[in-house]
């Protein structure tokens, strides 16, 4: 079956029910058997500020949003400025007519009055449910299929509230039917072969479910975006499993309480974001020193400091691995899908208890707050492992000797762990360096031995951790290897698939085990790749740096970085990103001869530019083809001109190559947003060349066309 999909988006002010609108609509689509991915972009304010909810609706699995949009519901004027550029040429815009004053949308438009539409029989109808009814009409969805979801969302609020929402749904639908009949079912929904209902799950919900399934009985946390939904889930469901969710006064106490609960024998964890992880640093060190199991969920967001609390980033990588002072002995894992968020969280508790150390589950905002359809989770493959935990049966110890909780001779450097109160299991727990029974010790040999023990035990994780890489790598040798982590998996997968269809051998891996680093598992792919690209959401290429630190000698890595708070889109990665390389001018002249493929855009001062433009022109066959531009990026003023200047030696001879001035004109057209016109000219020039039509400077023994003759050929093509 052919892959089909649609993209829907609604924008409005925070607090207007955008999330409810998206959730209800998505849940309805999942119940009908569609694959759905939902992503909300919102401000850090509780109420007010522009927000949006975007859904990708498909007949195949999807785990990221599309860059374009087929149907846009504008519930505030900001949507027209922020989100409307995403509409496709065949798209539909639904907006208030008052916001269109002086504007002429280039797409089909439903112009209404939200205020008038929301008034019915003395009632004020909710705008978000009106939008849902409008959506149903434009997509050809029977409103009867949406009513059960409305009942689930609002039924508990009473019959009157439910009736108001039902009326809003029908009013929105009827408005399109009565006023825009030609747009009824304007879009064809993706064709389904064997529709089966699906779950619609948030990444944070998958994390919380994984924790509960593993037997976690205690969560302590302080609310922080984007991890708070984990707390909300635990508040709702943990008590039924005999568990407790405790909101603390800050992140420090959240972490230390989780350590205390784990020390007492409970499976315990906390969840936070970057600022909270920073505050927890010393407490995480306490868990490392006392070899106490601890699970920390870190959902990355924009930093540093408060940064961008509601925007996407992947800049906690180094902090997760190295944030504790001193030599660290922790495990850091990074799921790359919602399903992995469930399984990896479950496994984190096993690892924490087996290796008696902190385990950090490193997610990100896209993975945590992205919501998608999930078919099923395999509970059958899950197994709880508690490691060397002894509850009884210890041999009697003669007073005043203690139990060797930190036994240096322990197999695998992992000591037996006992719960407080276990007969013959008495030992000391302290953040100070200690001897084998826990007594504070400054003995140099003991310090060295205990440090080695803590560091040595976690190194074996690379040998036991199942699938340290997500591998979509069908080629023994690849033209291109793309590496990512956490939430970039879906978009990279789509890019890899498209490039393979074009004939490139593309391998794709996501690094799931970040510490200790899976050198052997990754190195094979690194050594067998012609080009390696690392895709990540930070300004300092943290993942690429981590690879270089652990894989000497490391092949050349190319980074694609984005850190503006938004996620990557497929088109963005396919187009590539700008890499800036400063180089001395005389060396540059040599490099463009030896390695011209390394340079796409060259920026030079005027004098060096004159030298280099001649050299670059020689690379492509003549100066007459090189466009030029002088742009003031402060004022926006720009001059576009031919690189070769006026060419007085051939004035009035109808011999000049017009390509330089034409291509400079194309740059002008692109600069002012007339890209379609520019593409027509560029395409015509390319067709001329392919047909063997050249001016004298490029003819090289073939027929030479005059300036006018060459130009007439272009005009005839356009």
XYZ file of C-alpha atoms in Angstrom:
718
model
C 0.000 0.000 0.000
C 1.280 3.425 -0.938
C 2.357 5.638 1.932
C -0.054 8.515 2.458
C -0.211 11.254 5.076
C -1.704 14.607 6.055
C -0.499 17.328 8.382
C -2.898 19.307 10.592
C -2.077 22.215 12.855
C -3.929 24.553 15.189
C -2.448 27.709 16.704
C -3.731 30.051 19.375
C -3.114 31.552 22.763
C -1.956 29.342 25.586
C -4.899 28.503 27.816
C -7.438 28.334 24.943
C -7.607 24.543 24.928
C -5.151 23.868 22.084
C -3.764 20.788 23.822
C -7.255 19.393 24.487
C -8.163 19.981 20.846
C -5.079 18.139 19.615
C -5.434 15.319 22.149
C -9.092 14.636 21.374
C -8.535 14.740 17.623
C -5.447 12.514 17.798
C -7.118 9.993 20.109
C -10.040 9.762 17.688
C -7.675 9.150 14.769
C -5.836 6.427 16.719
C -9.135 4.733 17.520
C -9.849 4.668 13.773
C -6.512 2.930 13.114
C -4.372 5.826 11.833
C -0.742 6.291 12.779
C -0.427 9.682 14.434
C 2.375 11.821 15.803
C 1.563 14.954 17.812
C 3.894 17.732 18.881
C 3.055 20.848 20.875
C 5.107 24.043 20.706
C 4.335 26.380 23.568
C 5.659 29.313 25.567
C 6.885 29.173 29.144
C 3.870 31.118 30.401
C 0.972 29.298 32.089
C -1.563 31.400 30.192
C -1.064 33.626 27.182
C 1.634 33.531 24.565
C 1.344 31.767 21.245
C 1.154 27.987 21.227
C 0.417 25.356 18.600
C -0.394 21.676 18.292
C 0.607 19.822 15.129
C -0.468 16.343 14.053
C 0.960 14.116 11.371
C -1.664 11.626 10.230
C -0.501 8.634 8.191
C -1.151 5.054 7.104
C 2.389 4.108 8.152
C 4.363 4.556 11.406
C 5.477 8.156 12.041
C 7.473 9.541 14.952
C 8.178 13.146 14.010
C 6.199 16.025 12.548
C 6.220 17.235 8.965
C 7.662 20.624 8.080
C 4.636 21.515 5.954
C 0.964 21.687 6.819
C -2.215 20.823 4.865
C -4.816 22.293 7.218
C -4.175 25.167 9.618
C -6.676 26.416 12.209
C -5.754 29.970 13.282
C -7.324 30.781 16.644
C -5.244 33.926 17.159
C -3.664 36.466 14.767
C -0.119 35.307 15.649
C -0.830 32.024 13.859
C -0.943 33.880 10.546
C 2.594 35.154 11.074
C 4.176 32.177 12.841
C 2.500 29.097 11.350
C 0.858 30.060 8.045
C 4.156 29.878 6.074
C 4.031 26.100 6.638
C 0.865 25.712 4.515
C 1.231 23.887 1.230
C -0.044 25.447 -1.991
C -3.113 23.156 -1.831
C -3.620 23.811 1.883
C -6.574 25.357 3.691
C -6.397 28.169 6.223
C -9.197 28.650 8.758
C -9.017 32.072 10.376
C -10.993 35.030 11.667
C -11.854 37.382 8.816
C -10.876 40.412 10.941
C -7.247 39.224 11.021
C -7.044 39.155 7.225
C -7.474 42.908 6.765
C -4.967 43.975 4.129
C -3.805 40.376 3.607
C -4.489 38.095 0.658
C -3.684 34.479 1.553
C -2.319 32.429 -1.356
C -4.216 29.348 -0.155
C -7.854 28.358 0.131
C -9.287 30.201 3.111
C -12.231 29.793 5.465
C -12.823 33.324 6.799
C -15.177 33.349 9.767
C -15.872 35.210 12.997
C -14.872 33.187 16.044
C -16.916 35.468 18.309
C -20.100 35.100 16.275
C -19.637 31.383 15.765
C -19.189 30.804 19.492
C -22.576 32.341 20.363
C -25.488 29.885 20.295
C -28.761 29.986 22.208
C -27.311 32.147 24.957
C -24.353 29.817 25.396
C -20.679 30.525 24.771
C -19.264 27.639 22.807
C -15.612 26.648 23.333
C -13.493 27.759 20.406
C -11.303 24.648 20.486
C -14.281 22.278 19.999
C -15.675 24.543 17.264
C -12.295 24.078 15.577
C -12.640 20.304 16.009
C -16.006 20.359 14.224
C -14.544 22.468 11.395
C -11.640 20.022 11.122
C -14.031 17.062 10.900
C -15.930 18.720 8.058
C -12.828 19.597 6.032
C -11.320 16.120 6.462
C -14.567 14.215 5.926
C -14.700 12.671 9.425
C -18.091 11.768 10.891
C -18.623 13.777 14.097
C -20.276 10.721 15.656
C -16.798 9.169 15.840
C -15.580 12.116 17.908
C -18.391 12.173 20.463
C -17.030 9.263 22.599
C -13.750 11.162 22.976
C -15.623 14.313 24.010
C -17.543 12.230 26.544
C -14.284 10.838 27.935
C -12.765 14.327 28.182
C -15.729 16.334 29.476
C -18.382 13.863 30.619
C -17.185 13.917 34.226
C -17.908 17.664 34.337
C -21.631 17.096 34.024
C -24.345 16.861 31.390
C -24.508 20.615 30.759
C -20.787 20.914 29.983
C -20.954 17.854 27.760
C -23.963 19.250 25.881
C -22.151 22.553 25.308
C -19.186 20.734 23.801
C -21.420 18.517 21.637
C -23.181 21.624 20.340
C -19.831 23.286 19.583
C -18.701 20.227 17.603
C -21.878 20.185 15.504
C -21.864 23.978 15.046
C -18.335 23.922 13.624
C -19.229 21.098 11.257
C -22.452 22.724 10.081
C -20.699 26.054 9.471
C -18.483 24.476 6.819
C -21.402 22.496 5.399
C -23.589 25.602 5.030
C -20.984 28.214 4.038
C -18.151 26.303 2.367
C -19.888 23.295 0.895
C -17.233 23.013 -1.804
C -14.650 22.353 0.925
C -16.509 19.469 2.590
C -14.074 16.551 2.734
C -11.565 18.728 0.868
C -8.797 16.337 1.825
C -8.699 12.589 1.327
C -7.653 10.834 4.513
C -4.845 8.272 4.173
C -6.082 4.904 2.946
C -6.014 2.155 5.604
C -5.542 -1.489 4.677
C -6.390 -3.230 7.964
C -7.238 -0.542 10.527
C -6.593 -1.482 14.138
C -7.079 0.824 17.136
C -3.839 2.179 18.574
C -2.700 3.696 21.843
C -1.765 7.380 21.824
C 1.136 7.692 24.231
C 3.332 10.535 25.476
C 7.036 9.830 25.844
C 6.889 10.814 29.515
C 3.986 8.413 30.012
C 6.090 5.610 28.547
C 8.875 6.466 31.015
C 6.486 6.417 33.987
C 4.879 3.180 32.827
C 8.326 1.619 32.493
C 9.154 2.670 36.065
C 5.923 1.226 37.473
C 6.330 -1.996 35.502
C 9.849 -2.425 36.897
C 8.466 -2.318 40.430
C 9.371 1.277 41.302
C 7.600 2.130 44.544
C 8.922 5.599 45.292
C 9.275 8.751 43.226
C 10.363 12.091 44.630
C 10.494 15.069 42.318
C 10.037 18.780 41.917
C 7.877 19.956 38.976
C 9.898 21.140 35.980
C 9.204 21.284 32.254
C 9.401 18.988 30.325
C 9.389 16.136 32.861
C 6.357 17.025 34.997
C 4.032 14.597 33.195
C 6.036 11.745 34.743
C 5.048 13.051 38.167
C 1.427 13.431 37.097
C 1.328 9.857 35.829
C 2.845 8.508 39.049
C 0.417 10.524 41.194
C -2.439 8.951 39.283
C -1.282 5.352 39.029
C 1.459 4.628 41.621
C -0.864 4.288 44.670
C -2.745 1.417 43.036
C 0.612 -0.404 42.758
C 1.551 0.275 46.370
C 3.768 3.199 45.379
C 4.222 6.805 46.444
C 4.892 10.007 44.505
C 6.216 12.774 46.740
C 6.596 16.367 45.556
C 9.574 17.942 47.286
C 10.621 21.536 47.928
C 13.457 21.372 45.386
C 15.500 19.037 43.219
C 18.211 18.488 45.829
C 15.778 17.030 48.321
C 14.093 15.053 45.531
C 17.354 13.310 44.732
C 18.409 12.683 48.338
C 14.971 11.289 49.221
C 15.200 8.874 46.293
C 18.654 7.818 47.518
C 17.257 7.227 51.009
C 14.388 5.136 49.664
C 16.777 3.098 47.497
C 19.139 2.596 50.448
C 16.175 1.184 52.373
C 15.492 -1.294 49.563
C 12.805 0.347 47.427
C 13.161 0.859 43.730
C 13.258 4.655 43.697
C 13.777 7.420 41.171
C 13.437 11.082 40.383
C 12.774 12.988 37.168
C 13.979 16.422 36.186
C 15.400 18.649 33.433
C 18.765 20.354 32.972
C 18.533 22.912 35.824
C 17.421 20.188 38.219
C 20.207 17.872 37.094
C 22.698 20.622 37.957
C 21.260 20.938 41.462
C 21.391 17.166 41.940
C 25.084 16.890 41.105
C 26.362 16.495 44.676
C 23.591 14.091 45.641
C 24.297 11.906 42.596
C 27.890 11.802 43.819
C 26.602 10.530 47.168
C 24.880 7.636 45.398
C 28.114 6.880 43.549
C 30.229 6.944 46.715
C 27.795 4.832 48.753
C 27.116 2.525 45.773
C 23.384 3.048 46.171
C 21.057 2.290 43.242
C 19.461 5.457 41.889
C 17.550 6.207 38.679
C 17.398 9.792 37.399
C 15.315 10.749 34.363
C 16.645 13.879 32.637
C 14.470 15.387 29.915
C 16.743 17.858 28.142
C 15.608 21.370 27.229
C 17.183 24.652 26.180
C 19.850 25.984 28.551
C 21.931 27.182 30.302
C 20.197 28.512 33.424
C 16.442 28.754 32.858
C 17.223 29.010 29.151
C 14.328 27.885 26.982
C 12.212 25.848 29.392
C 9.627 24.809 26.802
C 11.924 24.359 23.796
C 13.951 21.465 22.467
C 17.692 20.899 22.941
C 20.239 18.135 23.596
C 22.861 19.955 25.616
C 22.936 17.925 28.875
C 25.063 15.123 27.458
C 28.335 16.079 29.111
C 26.525 17.118 32.283
C 24.830 13.728 32.548
C 28.139 11.888 32.243
C 30.457 14.222 34.155
C 28.297 16.497 36.307
C 29.473 15.053 39.628
C 32.764 16.263 41.014
C 35.443 13.642 41.324
C 35.799 10.499 39.246
C 32.361 9.276 38.324
C 30.983 5.768 38.143
C 27.528 6.031 36.643
C 25.611 4.647 33.678
C 23.952 6.929 31.123
C 21.461 5.525 28.621
C 19.477 7.390 25.991
C 16.300 5.928 24.469
C 15.512 6.955 20.898
C 11.787 6.154 20.622
C 8.698 6.049 22.802
C 8.896 2.260 22.942
C 12.539 2.453 24.024
C 11.572 5.042 26.651
C 9.430 2.334 28.236
C 11.921 -0.536 27.916
C 15.012 1.515 28.829
C 13.411 2.972 31.940
C 12.499 -0.540 33.044
C 16.071 -1.659 32.359
C 17.515 1.376 34.191
C 16.238 -0.002 37.504
C 17.821 -3.383 36.774
C 21.153 -1.759 35.924
C 21.053 0.524 38.975
C 20.632 -2.446 41.311
C 22.981 -4.819 39.468
C 25.821 -2.292 39.328
C 24.865 -0.399 42.509
C 25.278 3.045 40.999
C 23.273 5.941 39.575
C 21.700 5.401 36.168
C 20.668 8.469 34.208
C 18.055 8.061 31.490
C 18.759 10.911 29.077
C 15.708 11.924 27.079
C 14.863 15.254 25.425
C 11.853 17.509 25.029
C 10.791 16.101 21.665
C 10.901 12.527 22.920
C 9.306 13.421 26.273
C 6.446 15.605 25.019
C 6.002 14.113 21.565
C 2.940 11.889 21.504
C 2.401 9.109 19.005
C 0.396 6.027 18.208
C 1.805 2.835 19.673
C 0.560 -0.612 18.687
C 1.652 -2.632 21.708
C 4.356 -3.144 24.333
C 5.884 -6.577 24.927
C 5.704 -7.219 28.662
C 6.754 -10.826 28.132
C 10.394 -9.957 27.499
C 10.746 -7.966 30.734
C 12.506 -9.472 33.731
C 13.254 -7.835 37.062
C 16.875 -8.309 38.192
C 17.849 -7.036 41.627
C 21.527 -7.932 41.525
C 23.466 -8.877 44.664
C 20.735 -7.965 47.123
C 20.694 -10.187 50.211
C 17.791 -9.964 52.617
C 18.782 -12.781 54.985
C 21.095 -15.749 55.408
C 24.281 -13.817 56.135
C 26.863 -15.620 58.272
C 27.201 -14.450 61.840
C 29.756 -11.715 62.411
C 31.669 -11.453 65.644
C 31.441 -8.080 67.316
C 32.829 -5.501 66.778
C 33.322 -6.442 63.117
C 30.953 -5.105 60.477
C 29.641 -6.514 57.205
C 32.000 -5.827 54.249
C 29.541 -3.729 52.263
C 32.343 -2.458 50.024
C 34.305 -5.684 49.743
C 37.348 -5.180 47.517
C 37.503 -8.860 46.646
C 33.920 -9.047 45.417
C 33.382 -10.780 42.072
C 33.146 -8.277 39.259
C 33.957 -5.528 41.794
C 30.271 -5.543 42.802
C 29.786 -6.126 46.528
C 26.860 -7.783 48.256
C 24.149 -5.263 49.189
C 22.031 -5.617 52.297
C 19.043 -3.678 53.556
C 19.199 -1.808 56.865
C 18.243 -4.120 59.709
C 19.378 -7.304 57.982
C 20.860 -9.643 60.627
C 24.665 -9.655 60.458
C 24.536 -7.002 57.733
C 25.473 -3.941 59.730
C 27.748 -1.492 57.927
C 28.305 2.237 57.647
C 27.071 4.546 54.885
C 28.885 7.822 54.361
C 29.746 10.277 51.622
C 33.358 10.162 52.767
C 35.840 7.807 51.245
C 35.716 4.616 53.289
C 37.114 1.186 53.920
C 35.396 -2.122 53.135
C 32.830 -1.821 55.955
C 32.109 1.850 55.351
C 34.310 3.479 58.005
C 35.755 6.839 56.819
C 39.293 6.277 55.620
C 42.086 8.484 54.316
C 44.428 5.592 53.777
C 46.044 6.115 50.387
C 46.006 2.482 49.350
C 42.362 2.114 50.410
C 41.422 5.275 48.507
C 43.033 3.968 45.351
C 41.480 0.519 45.736
C 37.941 1.792 46.392
C 38.143 4.275 43.496
C 39.315 1.533 41.152
C 36.521 -0.737 42.378
C 33.777 1.818 41.666
C 35.131 2.693 38.234
C 35.924 -0.866 37.232
C 32.512 -2.345 37.943
C 30.608 -0.157 35.441
C 33.017 -0.825 32.564
C 31.518 -4.258 32.021
C 28.156 -2.686 31.151
C 29.247 -2.405 27.499
C 29.512 -6.204 27.378
C 26.103 -6.894 28.919
C 23.905 -4.022 27.725
C 21.571 -5.266 25.010
C 21.698 -3.157 21.847
C 23.946 -0.231 22.891
C 23.173 1.162 19.431
C 19.958 1.435 17.508
C 21.123 0.141 14.142
C 19.508 0.802 10.797
C 22.616 -0.185 8.899
C 22.093 -2.539 5.950
C 25.503 -1.904 4.329
C 28.874 -3.395 5.363
C 30.457 -0.293 3.818
C 28.543 2.953 3.537
C 28.733 6.152 1.528
C 27.284 7.979 4.509
C 26.939 7.164 8.204
C 24.488 9.329 10.173
C 24.764 9.268 13.969
C 22.258 10.691 16.421
C 20.858 10.307 19.917
C 17.471 10.468 21.636
C 14.720 12.287 19.713
C 16.526 12.678 16.363
C 15.995 9.035 15.430
C 12.741 9.424 13.512
C 13.810 12.311 11.292
C 17.195 10.712 10.550
C 15.430 7.459 9.622
C 13.276 9.290 7.090
C 16.310 11.078 5.652
C 18.240 7.801 5.380
C 15.325 6.128 3.600
C 15.035 8.939 1.052
C 18.772 8.979 0.357
C 18.774 5.193 -0.141
C 16.011 5.585 -2.708
C 18.391 7.900 -4.581
C 21.036 5.169 -4.682
C 23.242 6.134 -1.717
C 24.417 3.502 0.756
C 23.368 5.139 4.031
C 23.761 3.626 7.483
C 22.103 5.140 10.531
C 22.878 4.498 14.200
C 21.569 6.070 17.401
C 23.860 5.805 20.412
C 21.739 4.369 23.248
C 24.516 3.665 25.762
C 26.487 6.869 26.347
C 28.440 5.869 29.440
C 30.345 3.636 29.490
C 30.806 4.267 25.785
C 30.292 1.340 23.330
C 33.548 1.823 21.420
C 33.659 -1.562 19.686
C 30.012 -1.508 18.640
C 30.365 1.912 16.993
C 33.912 1.733 15.653
C 33.059 -0.786 12.957
C 30.587 1.636 11.391
C 33.004 4.562 11.722
C 35.836 2.779 9.939
C 33.680 1.544 7.071
C 32.013 4.863 6.211
C 33.172 7.287 3.501
C 31.548 10.229 5.277
C 30.231 10.526 8.834
C 27.657 13.084 9.952
C 26.623 13.595 13.590
C 23.214 15.223 14.045
C 22.487 16.873 17.399
C 20.671 19.755 19.075
C 23.409 21.818 20.706
C 25.966 24.446 19.746
C 29.110 22.611 20.856
C 28.773 19.240 19.108
C 28.735 17.328 22.405
C 27.944 13.943 20.894
C 30.657 14.314 18.253
C 33.132 15.312 20.982
C 32.169 12.285 23.047
C 32.822 10.008 20.072
C 36.237 11.601 19.472
C 37.119 11.248 23.164
C 36.383 7.522 23.139
C 37.443 6.411 19.659
C 41.104 7.204 18.938
C 42.025 7.515 16.146
C 38.639 8.799 15.093
C 37.752 9.400 11.432
C 36.671 12.905 10.427
C 33.227 13.780 11.785
C 30.926 16.383 10.244
C 28.387 17.994 12.545
C 24.881 19.193 11.747
C 23.809 21.315 14.679
C 20.575 23.089 15.593
C 20.002 24.921 18.845
C 17.262 27.503 18.233
C 14.693 25.575 20.272
C 13.039 23.890 17.301
C 13.426 20.288 16.182
C 15.026 19.061 12.964
C 12.899 18.602 9.855
C 13.616 16.140 7.074
C 14.099 18.831 4.428
C 16.564 20.596 6.684
C 18.814 17.568 7.009
C 18.563 16.701 3.334
C 19.676 20.201 2.456
C 22.518 20.056 4.968
C 23.685 22.829 7.245
C 26.420 25.440 7.082
C 29.881 24.488 8.321
C 32.196 27.455 8.844
C 35.887 26.876 8.308
C 38.346 29.751 8.774
C 41.375 29.430 6.518
C 44.390 31.600 5.573
C 43.920 33.195 2.140
C 47.036 31.786 0.424
C 46.283 28.296 1.757
C 42.709 28.639 0.533
C 43.913 29.230 -3.047
C 45.752 25.915 -2.849
C 42.845 24.070 -1.209
C 40.300 25.044 -3.844
C 42.533 23.412 -6.436
C 43.205 20.267 -4.412
C 39.866 19.861 -2.580
C 37.176 21.960 -4.292
C 34.412 19.653 -3.001
C 34.990 20.952 0.554
C 33.768 24.465 -0.291
C 30.183 25.456 -1.077
C 30.150 29.123 -0.034
C 33.212 31.378 0.235
C 33.174 34.700 2.116
C 36.160 37.005 1.573
C 37.150 40.640 1.950
C 37.259 42.700 -1.220
C 40.968 42.366 -2.130
C 41.205 38.638 -1.421
C 37.838 38.245 -3.074
C 39.201 39.632 -6.328
C 42.021 37.084 -6.347
C 39.848 34.161 -5.328
C 36.993 34.949 -7.720
C 39.355 34.587 -10.669
C 40.717 31.326 -9.299
C 37.213 29.996 -8.596
C 36.043 31.034 -12.034
C 38.849 28.994 -13.544
C 37.550 25.970 -11.634
C 34.178 26.160 -13.395
C 35.481 27.115 -16.814
C 35.325 30.891 -16.963
C 34.685 34.056 -14.977
C 31.586 34.781 -17.019
C 29.481 32.335 -15.014
C 30.187 33.533 -11.447
C 27.428 35.597 -9.747
C 28.178 38.194 -7.067
C 26.440 40.051 -4.263
C 27.264 42.708 -1.697
C 24.851 42.515 1.229
C 24.619 44.706 4.315
C 23.197 42.334 6.904
C 22.449 45.173 9.333
C 20.339 47.345 7.011
C 19.297 44.690 4.518
C 20.510 46.787 1.571
C 22.054 44.686 -1.179
C 23.684 45.057 -4.608
C 23.853 42.116 -7.002
C 26.355 42.293 -9.855
C 28.367 40.209 -12.275
C 31.713 39.108 -10.891
C 33.550 40.052 -14.087
C 32.525 43.715 -14.036
C 31.885 45.657 -17.248
C 34.201 43.774 -19.688
C 35.039 46.891 -21.810
C 37.227 44.902 -24.215
C 34.199 43.216 -25.781
C 31.663 46.041 -25.514
C 29.013 46.051 -28.298
C 30.386 42.793 -29.779
C 27.484 40.557 -28.668
C 30.064 38.122 -27.249
C 29.752 38.479 -23.475
C 28.576 35.542 -21.388
C 25.310 36.728 -19.762
C 25.263 33.956 -17.122
C 27.060 35.941 -14.435
C 24.581 38.821 -14.545
C 21.634 36.425 -14.931
C 22.689 34.316 -11.952
C 23.327 37.499 -9.942
C 19.777 38.458 -10.816
C 18.601 35.068 -9.590
C 20.354 35.709 -6.273
C 18.445 39.015 -6.109
C 15.152 37.250 -6.794
C 15.837 34.695 -4.057
C 16.819 37.507 -1.665
C 13.440 39.223 -2.087
C 11.537 35.937 -1.919
C 10.799 35.381 -5.629
C 12.396 31.955 -5.644
C 10.090 30.482 -8.303
C 11.259 33.064 -10.866
C 14.879 32.384 -9.947
C 14.406 28.641 -10.376
C 12.943 29.132 -13.872
C 16.020 31.067 -15.034
C 18.512 28.693 -13.415
C 16.730 25.685 -14.914
C 16.794 27.295 -18.388
C 20.545 28.021 -18.134
C 21.200 24.409 -17.122
C 19.156 23.136 -20.078
C 21.198 25.365 -22.396
C 24.434 23.840 -21.145
C 23.079 20.285 -21.359
C 22.095 20.986 -24.983
C 25.610 22.206 -25.815
C 24.665 25.876 -26.087
C 27.575 28.075 -24.894
C 28.995 31.553 -25.463
C 32.520 31.863 -26.849
C 34.310 31.749 -23.480
C 32.916 28.253 -22.749
C 32.527 26.786 -26.239
C 36.047 25.258 -26.460
C 35.957 24.448 -30.190
C 32.211 23.891 -30.365
C 29.713 26.312 -31.909
C 29.809 29.607 -30.020
C 26.501 31.419 -29.525
C 26.278 35.189 -29.311
C 25.017 36.901 -26.185
C 21.651 37.522 -27.796
C 21.483 34.026 -29.272
C 22.238 32.397 -25.904
C 19.672 34.626 -24.193
C 16.988 33.906 -26.809
C 17.455 30.204 -26.132
C 16.820 30.831 -22.422
C 13.707 32.875 -23.216
C 12.346 30.133 -25.442
C 12.766 27.569 -22.647
C 11.078 29.751 -20.017
